[in-house]
Amino acid sequence: MTFAPTRTEKLARARSDLRLGLPVVLVGGGHAMLAVAVEALTKARLHDLAALGQLELALTARRAETLKARAYDGDLARIIVPADADLRWCLAVADPADDLQVPMKGPLHSRRDGDASLSRLALALAKSAQLLPAAIMVPVADGLAFSATHGLTQLFAEDLHDLDRLAPLSSVISARLPMAASAAGRVHIFRPDDGAAEHYAIEIGRPDRAAPVLARLHSACFTGDVLGSLKCDCGPQLRAALAQMGAEGAGVLLYLNQEGRGIGLANKMRAYSLQDQGFDTVEANHRLGFEDDERDFRIGAEILKRMGFGSVRLLTNNPKKLDMLAACGVDVVERVPLKVGQTNENAAYLATKAAKSGHLL
């Protein structure tokens, strides 16, 4: 019988649980802890968690730096939650929305003893669920018994390795799609086995698999691609790339569902709100607790190889994409610049991409 969920399926279930505000049970290093995403936390659940013992708030080192909290574990901080802390306190520490109005959150006291591996797993889960990377943690005596009694998903510290690996992709379907860029278009759907979002490959014409293909790795941008946002150059880049492939008669555009550099649309809107307060795009991501770029471009390399492409002429201004494809076994024979879409509204954004992210503009 194979009815029991695999480790990959448990991780997918845990992501869903966190988005619903459910705790997950994390086990490792001889102890167990409950973890709940702060973003989805309720007053009632916070009260129940506090009844179990001393609460900790796990934050990334990026968010801790903004709060002037000690990150003794290097990549994260484990903040001791005061006994009188309420839901509003938890949200204020996790979410930078009101940082300028209430800059002093502390004093915040960080734990420096014990193993931080379960907190690290909780933060990685929150990120993979595209939630704010902040989790309330509390120890429990017997993780297995607690998860069985309360019907909760249980994960182990070593499951962090599965979160870091590239989930295998399955080709679901492909179908012809005439487009404005080319009447000879075809859309391929790829689905990861970890329950994450699907990714798409738009094939123009019939590219020769034995020759370098004109290609673009385009990260989903709802605001730019669909709404025509003037805050970025994504929409113009998407349309220009397809138009160039149509003009040449062949190409492949990978539309990767990694909105907001991999942090999701909700967090992207949080970053936009912070930009309105005067922070640039990188600073905004850091204040939220994310890195500059949380995308996984291994996905693009895997799709290209699955489609039979071993070498590309890459439409990009981002040299990191070239390095990533090369590291994943895809030969980049040429970088094709894609300089379109600059406006008065996005000039500062593009300047930040050039200065802090190395884009060649």
JSON list of N, CA, C and O in Angstrom, two decimals, residues 49-76:
[
{"chain": "A", "resi": 49, "resn": "LEU", "atom": "N", "xyz": [-1.09, 28.61, 21.76]},
{"chain": "A", "resi": 49, "resn": "LEU", "atom": "CA", "xyz": [0.34, 28.35, 21.67]},
{"chain": "A", "resi": 49, "resn": "LEU", "atom": "C", "xyz": [1.05, 28.80, 22.94]},
{"chain": "A", "resi": 49, "resn": "LEU", "atom": "O", "xyz": [1.92, 28.09, 23.47]},
{"chain": "A", "resi": 50, "resn": "ALA", "atom": "N", "xyz": [0.67, 29.98, 23.45]},
{"chain": "A", "resi": 50, "resn": "ALA", "atom": "CA", "xyz": [1.31, 30.51, 24.65]},
{"chain": "A", "resi": 50, "resn": "ALA", "atom": "C", "xyz": [1.06, 29.62, 25.86]},
{"chain": "A", "resi": 50, "resn": "ALA", "atom": "O", "xyz": [1.89, 29.56, 26.78]},
{"chain": "A", "resi": 51, "resn": "ALA", "atom": "N", "xyz": [-0.05, 28.88, 25.87]},
{"chain": "A", "resi": 51, "resn": "ALA", "atom": "CA", "xyz": [-0.36, 27.98, 26.98]},
{"chain": "A", "resi": 51, "resn": "ALA", "atom": "C", "xyz": [0.58, 26.78, 27.01]},
{"chain": "A", "resi": 51, "resn": "ALA", "atom": "O", "xyz": [0.68, 26.10, 28.04]},
{"chain": "A", "resi": 52, "resn": "LEU", "atom": "N", "xyz": [1.28, 26.53, 25.90]},
{"chain": "A", "resi": 52, "resn": "LEU", "atom": "CA", "xyz": [2.18, 25.37, 25.83]},
{"chain": "A", "resi": 52, "resn": "LEU", "atom": "C", "xyz": [3.57, 25.66, 26.37]},
{"chain": "A", "resi": 52, "resn": "LEU", "atom": "O", "xyz": [4.31, 24.73, 26.68]},
{"chain": "A", "resi": 53, "resn": "GLY", "atom": "N", "xyz": [3.96, 26.93, 26.43]},
{"chain": "A", "resi": 53, "resn": "GLY", "atom": "CA", "xyz": [5.30, 27.24, 26.92]},
{"chain": "A", "resi": 53, "resn": "GLY", "atom": "C", "xyz": [5.82, 28.55, 26.36]},
{"chain": "A", "resi": 53, "resn": "GLY", "atom": "O", "xyz": [5.07, 29.36, 25.80]},
{"chain": "A", "resi": 54, "resn": "GLN", "atom": "N", "xyz": [7.12, 28.76, 26.52]},
{"chain": "A", "resi": 54, "resn": "GLN", "atom": "CA", "xyz": [7.77, 29.99, 26.07]},
{"chain": "A", "resi": 54, "resn": "GLN", "atom": "C", "xyz": [7.78, 30.08, 24.55]},
{"chain": "A", "resi": 54, "resn": "GLN", "atom": "O", "xyz": [8.30, 29.20, 23.85]},
{"chain": "A", "resi": 55, "resn": "LEU", "atom": "N", "xyz": [7.22, 31.16, 24.02]},
{"chain": "A", "resi": 55, "resn": "LEU", "atom": "CA", "xyz": [7.16, 31.34, 22.58]},
{"chain": "A", "resi": 55, "resn": "LEU", "atom": "C", "xyz": [8.44, 31.99, 22.07]},
{"chain": "A", "resi": 55, "resn": "LEU", "atom": "O", "xyz": [9.07, 32.80, 22.75]},
{"chain": "A", "resi": 56, "resn": "GLU", "atom": "N", "xyz": [8.81, 31.62, 20.84]},
{"chain": "A", "resi": 56, "resn": "GLU", "atom": "CA", "xyz": [9.89, 32.27, 20.12]},
{"chain": "A", "resi": 56, "resn": "GLU", "atom": "C", "xyz": [9.37, 32.74, 18.77]},
{"chain": "A", "resi": 56, "resn": "GLU", "atom": "O", "xyz": [8.46, 32.14, 18.20]},
{"chain": "A", "resi": 57, "resn": "LEU", "atom": "N", "xyz": [9.94, 33.82, 18.28]},
{"chain": "A", "resi": 57, "resn": "LEU", "atom": "CA", "xyz": [9.60, 34.33, 16.96]},
{"chain": "A", "resi": 57, "resn": "LEU", "atom": "C", "xyz": [10.82, 34.20, 16.08]},
{"chain": "A", "resi": 57, "resn": "LEU", "atom": "O", "xyz": [11.85, 34.85, 16.32]},
{"chain": "A", "resi": 58, "resn": "ALA", "atom": "N", "xyz": [10.74, 33.34, 15.08]},
{"chain": "A", "resi": 58, "resn": "ALA", "atom": "CA", "xyz": [11.85, 33.13, 14.16]},
{"chain": "A", "resi": 58, "resn": "ALA", "atom": "C", "xyz": [11.77, 34.15, 13.02]},
{"chain": "A", "resi": 58, "resn": "ALA", "atom": "O", "xyz": [10.73, 34.30, 12.38]},
{"chain": "A", "resi": 59, "resn": "LEU", "atom": "N", "xyz": [12.86, 34.86, 12.79]},
{"chain": "A", "resi": 59, "resn": "LEU", "atom": "CA", "xyz": [12.96, 35.86, 11.73]},
{"chain": "A", "resi": 59, "resn": "LEU", "atom": "C", "xyz": [14.25, 35.64, 10.95]},
{"chain": "A", "resi": 59, "resn": "LEU", "atom": "O", "xyz": [15.24, 35.13, 11.49]},
{"chain": "A", "resi": 60, "resn": "THR", "atom": "N", "xyz": [14.25, 36.03, 9.69]},
{"chain": "A", "resi": 60, "resn": "THR", "atom": "CA", "xyz": [15.49, 35.96, 8.93]},
{"chain": "A", "resi": 60, "resn": "THR", "atom": "C", "xyz": [16.46, 37.03, 9.42]},
{"chain": "A", "resi": 60, "resn": "THR", "atom": "O", "xyz": [16.06, 38.03, 10.03]},
{"chain": "A", "resi": 61, "resn": "ALA", "atom": "N", "xyz": [17.73, 36.84, 9.12]},
{"chain": "A", "resi": 61, "resn": "ALA", "atom": "CA", "xyz": [18.73, 37.82, 9.51]},
{"chain": "A", "resi": 61, "resn": "ALA", "atom": "C", "xyz": [18.48, 39.17, 8.85]},
{"chain": "A", "resi": 61, "resn": "ALA", "atom": "O", "xyz": [18.80, 40.22, 9.41]},
{"chain": "A", "resi": 62, "resn": "ARG", "atom": "N", "xyz": [17.89, 39.16, 7.64]},
{"chain": "A", "resi": 62, "resn": "ARG", "atom": "CA", "xyz": [17.57, 40.41, 6.95]},
{"chain": "A", "resi": 62, "resn": "ARG", "atom": "C", "xyz": [16.57, 41.23, 7.76]},
{"chain": "A", "resi": 62, "resn": "ARG", "atom": "O", "xyz": [16.74, 42.44, 7.96]},
{"chain": "A", "resi": 63, "resn": "ARG", "atom": "N", "xyz": [15.51, 40.60, 8.23]},
{"chain": "A", "resi": 63, "resn": "ARG", "atom": "CA", "xyz": [14.51, 41.31, 9.02]},
{"chain": "A", "resi": 63, "resn": "ARG", "atom": "C", "xyz": [15.09, 41.70, 10.38]},
{"chain": "A", "resi": 63, "resn": "ARG", "atom": "O", "xyz": [14.83, 42.80, 10.89]},
{"chain": "A", "resi": 64, "resn": "ALA", "atom": "N", "xyz": [15.89, 40.82, 10.96]},
{"chain": "A", "resi": 64, "resn": "ALA", "atom": "CA", "xyz": [16.50, 41.11, 12.25]},
{"chain": "A", "resi": 64, "resn": "ALA", "atom": "C", "xyz": [17.41, 42.33, 12.16]},
{"chain": "A", "resi": 64, "resn": "ALA", "atom": "O", "xyz": [17.46, 43.15, 13.09]},
{"chain": "A", "resi": 65, "resn": "GLU", "atom": "N", "xyz": [18.11, 42.47, 11.04]},
{"chain": "A", "resi": 65, "resn": "GLU", "atom": "CA", "xyz": [18.99, 43.63, 10.86]},
{"chain": "A", "resi": 65, "resn": "GLU", "atom": "C", "xyz": [18.18, 44.93, 10.89]},
{"chain": "A", "resi": 65, "resn": "GLU", "atom": "O", "xyz": [18.59, 45.92, 11.51]},
{"chain": "A", "resi": 66, "resn": "THR", "atom": "N", "xyz": [17.03, 44.93, 10.24]},
{"chain": "A", "resi": 66, "resn": "THR", "atom": "CA", "xyz": [16.17, 46.11, 10.26]},
{"chain": "A", "resi": 66, "resn": "THR", "atom": "C", "xyz": [15.73, 46.45, 11.67]},
{"chain": "A", "resi": 66, "resn": "THR", "atom": "O", "xyz": [15.65, 47.62, 12.07]},
{"chain": "A", "resi": 67, "resn": "LEU", "atom": "N", "xyz": [15.43, 45.41, 12.45]},
{"chain": "A", "resi": 67, "resn": "LEU", "atom": "CA", "xyz": [14.93, 45.60, 13.82]},
{"chain": "A", "resi": 67, "resn": "LEU", "atom": "C", "xyz": [16.04, 45.80, 14.84]},
{"chain": "A", "resi": 67, "resn": "LEU", "atom": "O", "xyz": [15.75, 45.99, 16.02]},
{"chain": "A", "resi": 68, "resn": "LYS", "atom": "N", "xyz": [17.29, 45.76, 14.39]},
{"chain": "A", "resi": 68, "resn": "LYS", "atom": "CA", "xyz": [18.44, 45.86, 15.29]},
{"chain": "A", "resi": 68, "resn": "LYS", "atom": "C", "xyz": [18.43, 44.74, 16.34]},
{"chain": "A", "resi": 68, "resn": "LYS", "atom": "O", "xyz": [18.82, 44.94, 17.49]},
{"chain": "A", "resi": 69, "resn": "ALA", "atom": "N", "xyz": [17.98, 43.56, 15.91]},
{"chain": "A", "resi": 69, "resn": "ALA", "atom": "CA", "xyz": [17.95, 42.38, 16.78]},
{"chain": "A", "resi": 69, "resn": "ALA", "atom": "C", "xyz": [19.16, 41.50, 16.46]},
{"chain": "A", "resi": 69, "resn": "ALA", "atom": "O", "xyz": [19.60, 41.42, 15.31]},
{"chain": "A", "resi": 70, "resn": "ARG", "atom": "N", "xyz": [19.68, 40.82, 17.45]},
{"chain": "A", "resi": 70, "resn": "ARG", "atom": "CA", "xyz": [20.84, 39.95, 17.27]},
{"chain": "A", "resi": 70, "resn": "ARG", "atom": "C", "xyz": [20.46, 38.67, 16.54]},
{"chain": "A", "resi": 70, "resn": "ARG", "atom": "O", "xyz": [19.55, 37.97, 16.94]},
{"chain": "A", "resi": 71, "resn": "ALA", "atom": "N", "xyz": [21.20, 38.39, 15.46]},
{"chain": "A", "resi": 71, "resn": "ALA", "atom": "CA", "xyz": [21.00, 37.14, 14.73]},
{"chain": "A", "resi": 71, "resn": "ALA", "atom": "C", "xyz": [22.16, 36.21, 15.09]},
{"chain": "A", "resi": 71, "resn": "ALA", "atom": "O", "xyz": [23.11, 36.04, 14.32]},
{"chain": "A", "resi": 72, "resn": "TYR", "atom": "N", "xyz": [22.08, 35.60, 16.27]},
{"chain": "A", "resi": 72, "resn": "TYR", "atom": "CA", "xyz": [23.17, 34.77, 16.75]},
{"chain": "A", "resi": 72, "resn": "TYR", "atom": "C", "xyz": [23.36, 33.50, 15.91]},
{"chain": "A", "resi": 72, "resn": "TYR", "atom": "O", "xyz": [24.43, 32.88, 15.95]},
{"chain": "A", "resi": 73, "resn": "ASP", "atom": "N", "xyz": [22.31, 33.12, 15.15]},
{"chain": "A", "resi": 73, "resn": "ASP", "atom": "CA", "xyz": [22.41, 31.89, 14.36]},
{"chain": "A", "resi": 73, "resn": "ASP", "atom": "C", "xyz": [22.86, 32.16, 12.93]},
{"chain": "A", "resi": 73, "resn": "ASP", "atom": "O", "xyz": [22.78, 31.29, 12.08]},
{"chain": "A", "resi": 74, "resn": "GLY", "atom": "N", "xyz": [23.33, 33.37, 12.67]},
{"chain": "A", "resi": 74, "resn": "GLY", "atom": "CA", "xyz": [23.87, 33.70, 11.36]},
{"chain": "A", "resi": 74, "resn": "GLY", "atom": "C", "xyz": [22.80, 34.14, 10.37]},
{"chain": "A", "resi": 74, "resn": "GLY", "atom": "O", "xyz": [22.65, 35.32, 10.08]},
{"chain": "A", "resi": 75, "resn": "ASP", "atom": "N", "xyz": [22.04, 33.19, 9.86]},
{"chain": "A", "resi": 75, "resn": "ASP", "atom": "CA", "xyz": [21.03, 33.49, 8.85]},
{"chain": "A", "resi": 75, "resn": "ASP", "atom": "C", "xyz": [19.66, 33.78, 9.43]},
{"chain": "A", "resi": 75, "resn": "ASP", "atom": "O", "xyz": [18.74, 34.12, 8.69]},
{"chain": "A", "resi": 76, "resn": "LEU", "atom": "N", "xyz": [19.52, 33.65, 10.75]},
{"chain": "A", "resi": 76, "resn": "LEU", "atom": "CA", "xyz": [18.22, 33.89, 11.37]},
{"chain": "A", "resi": 76, "resn": "LEU", "atom": "C", "xyz": [18.39, 34.33, 12.81]},
{"chain": "A", "resi": 76, "resn": "LEU", "atom": "O", "xyz": [19.46, 34.18, 13.42]}
]
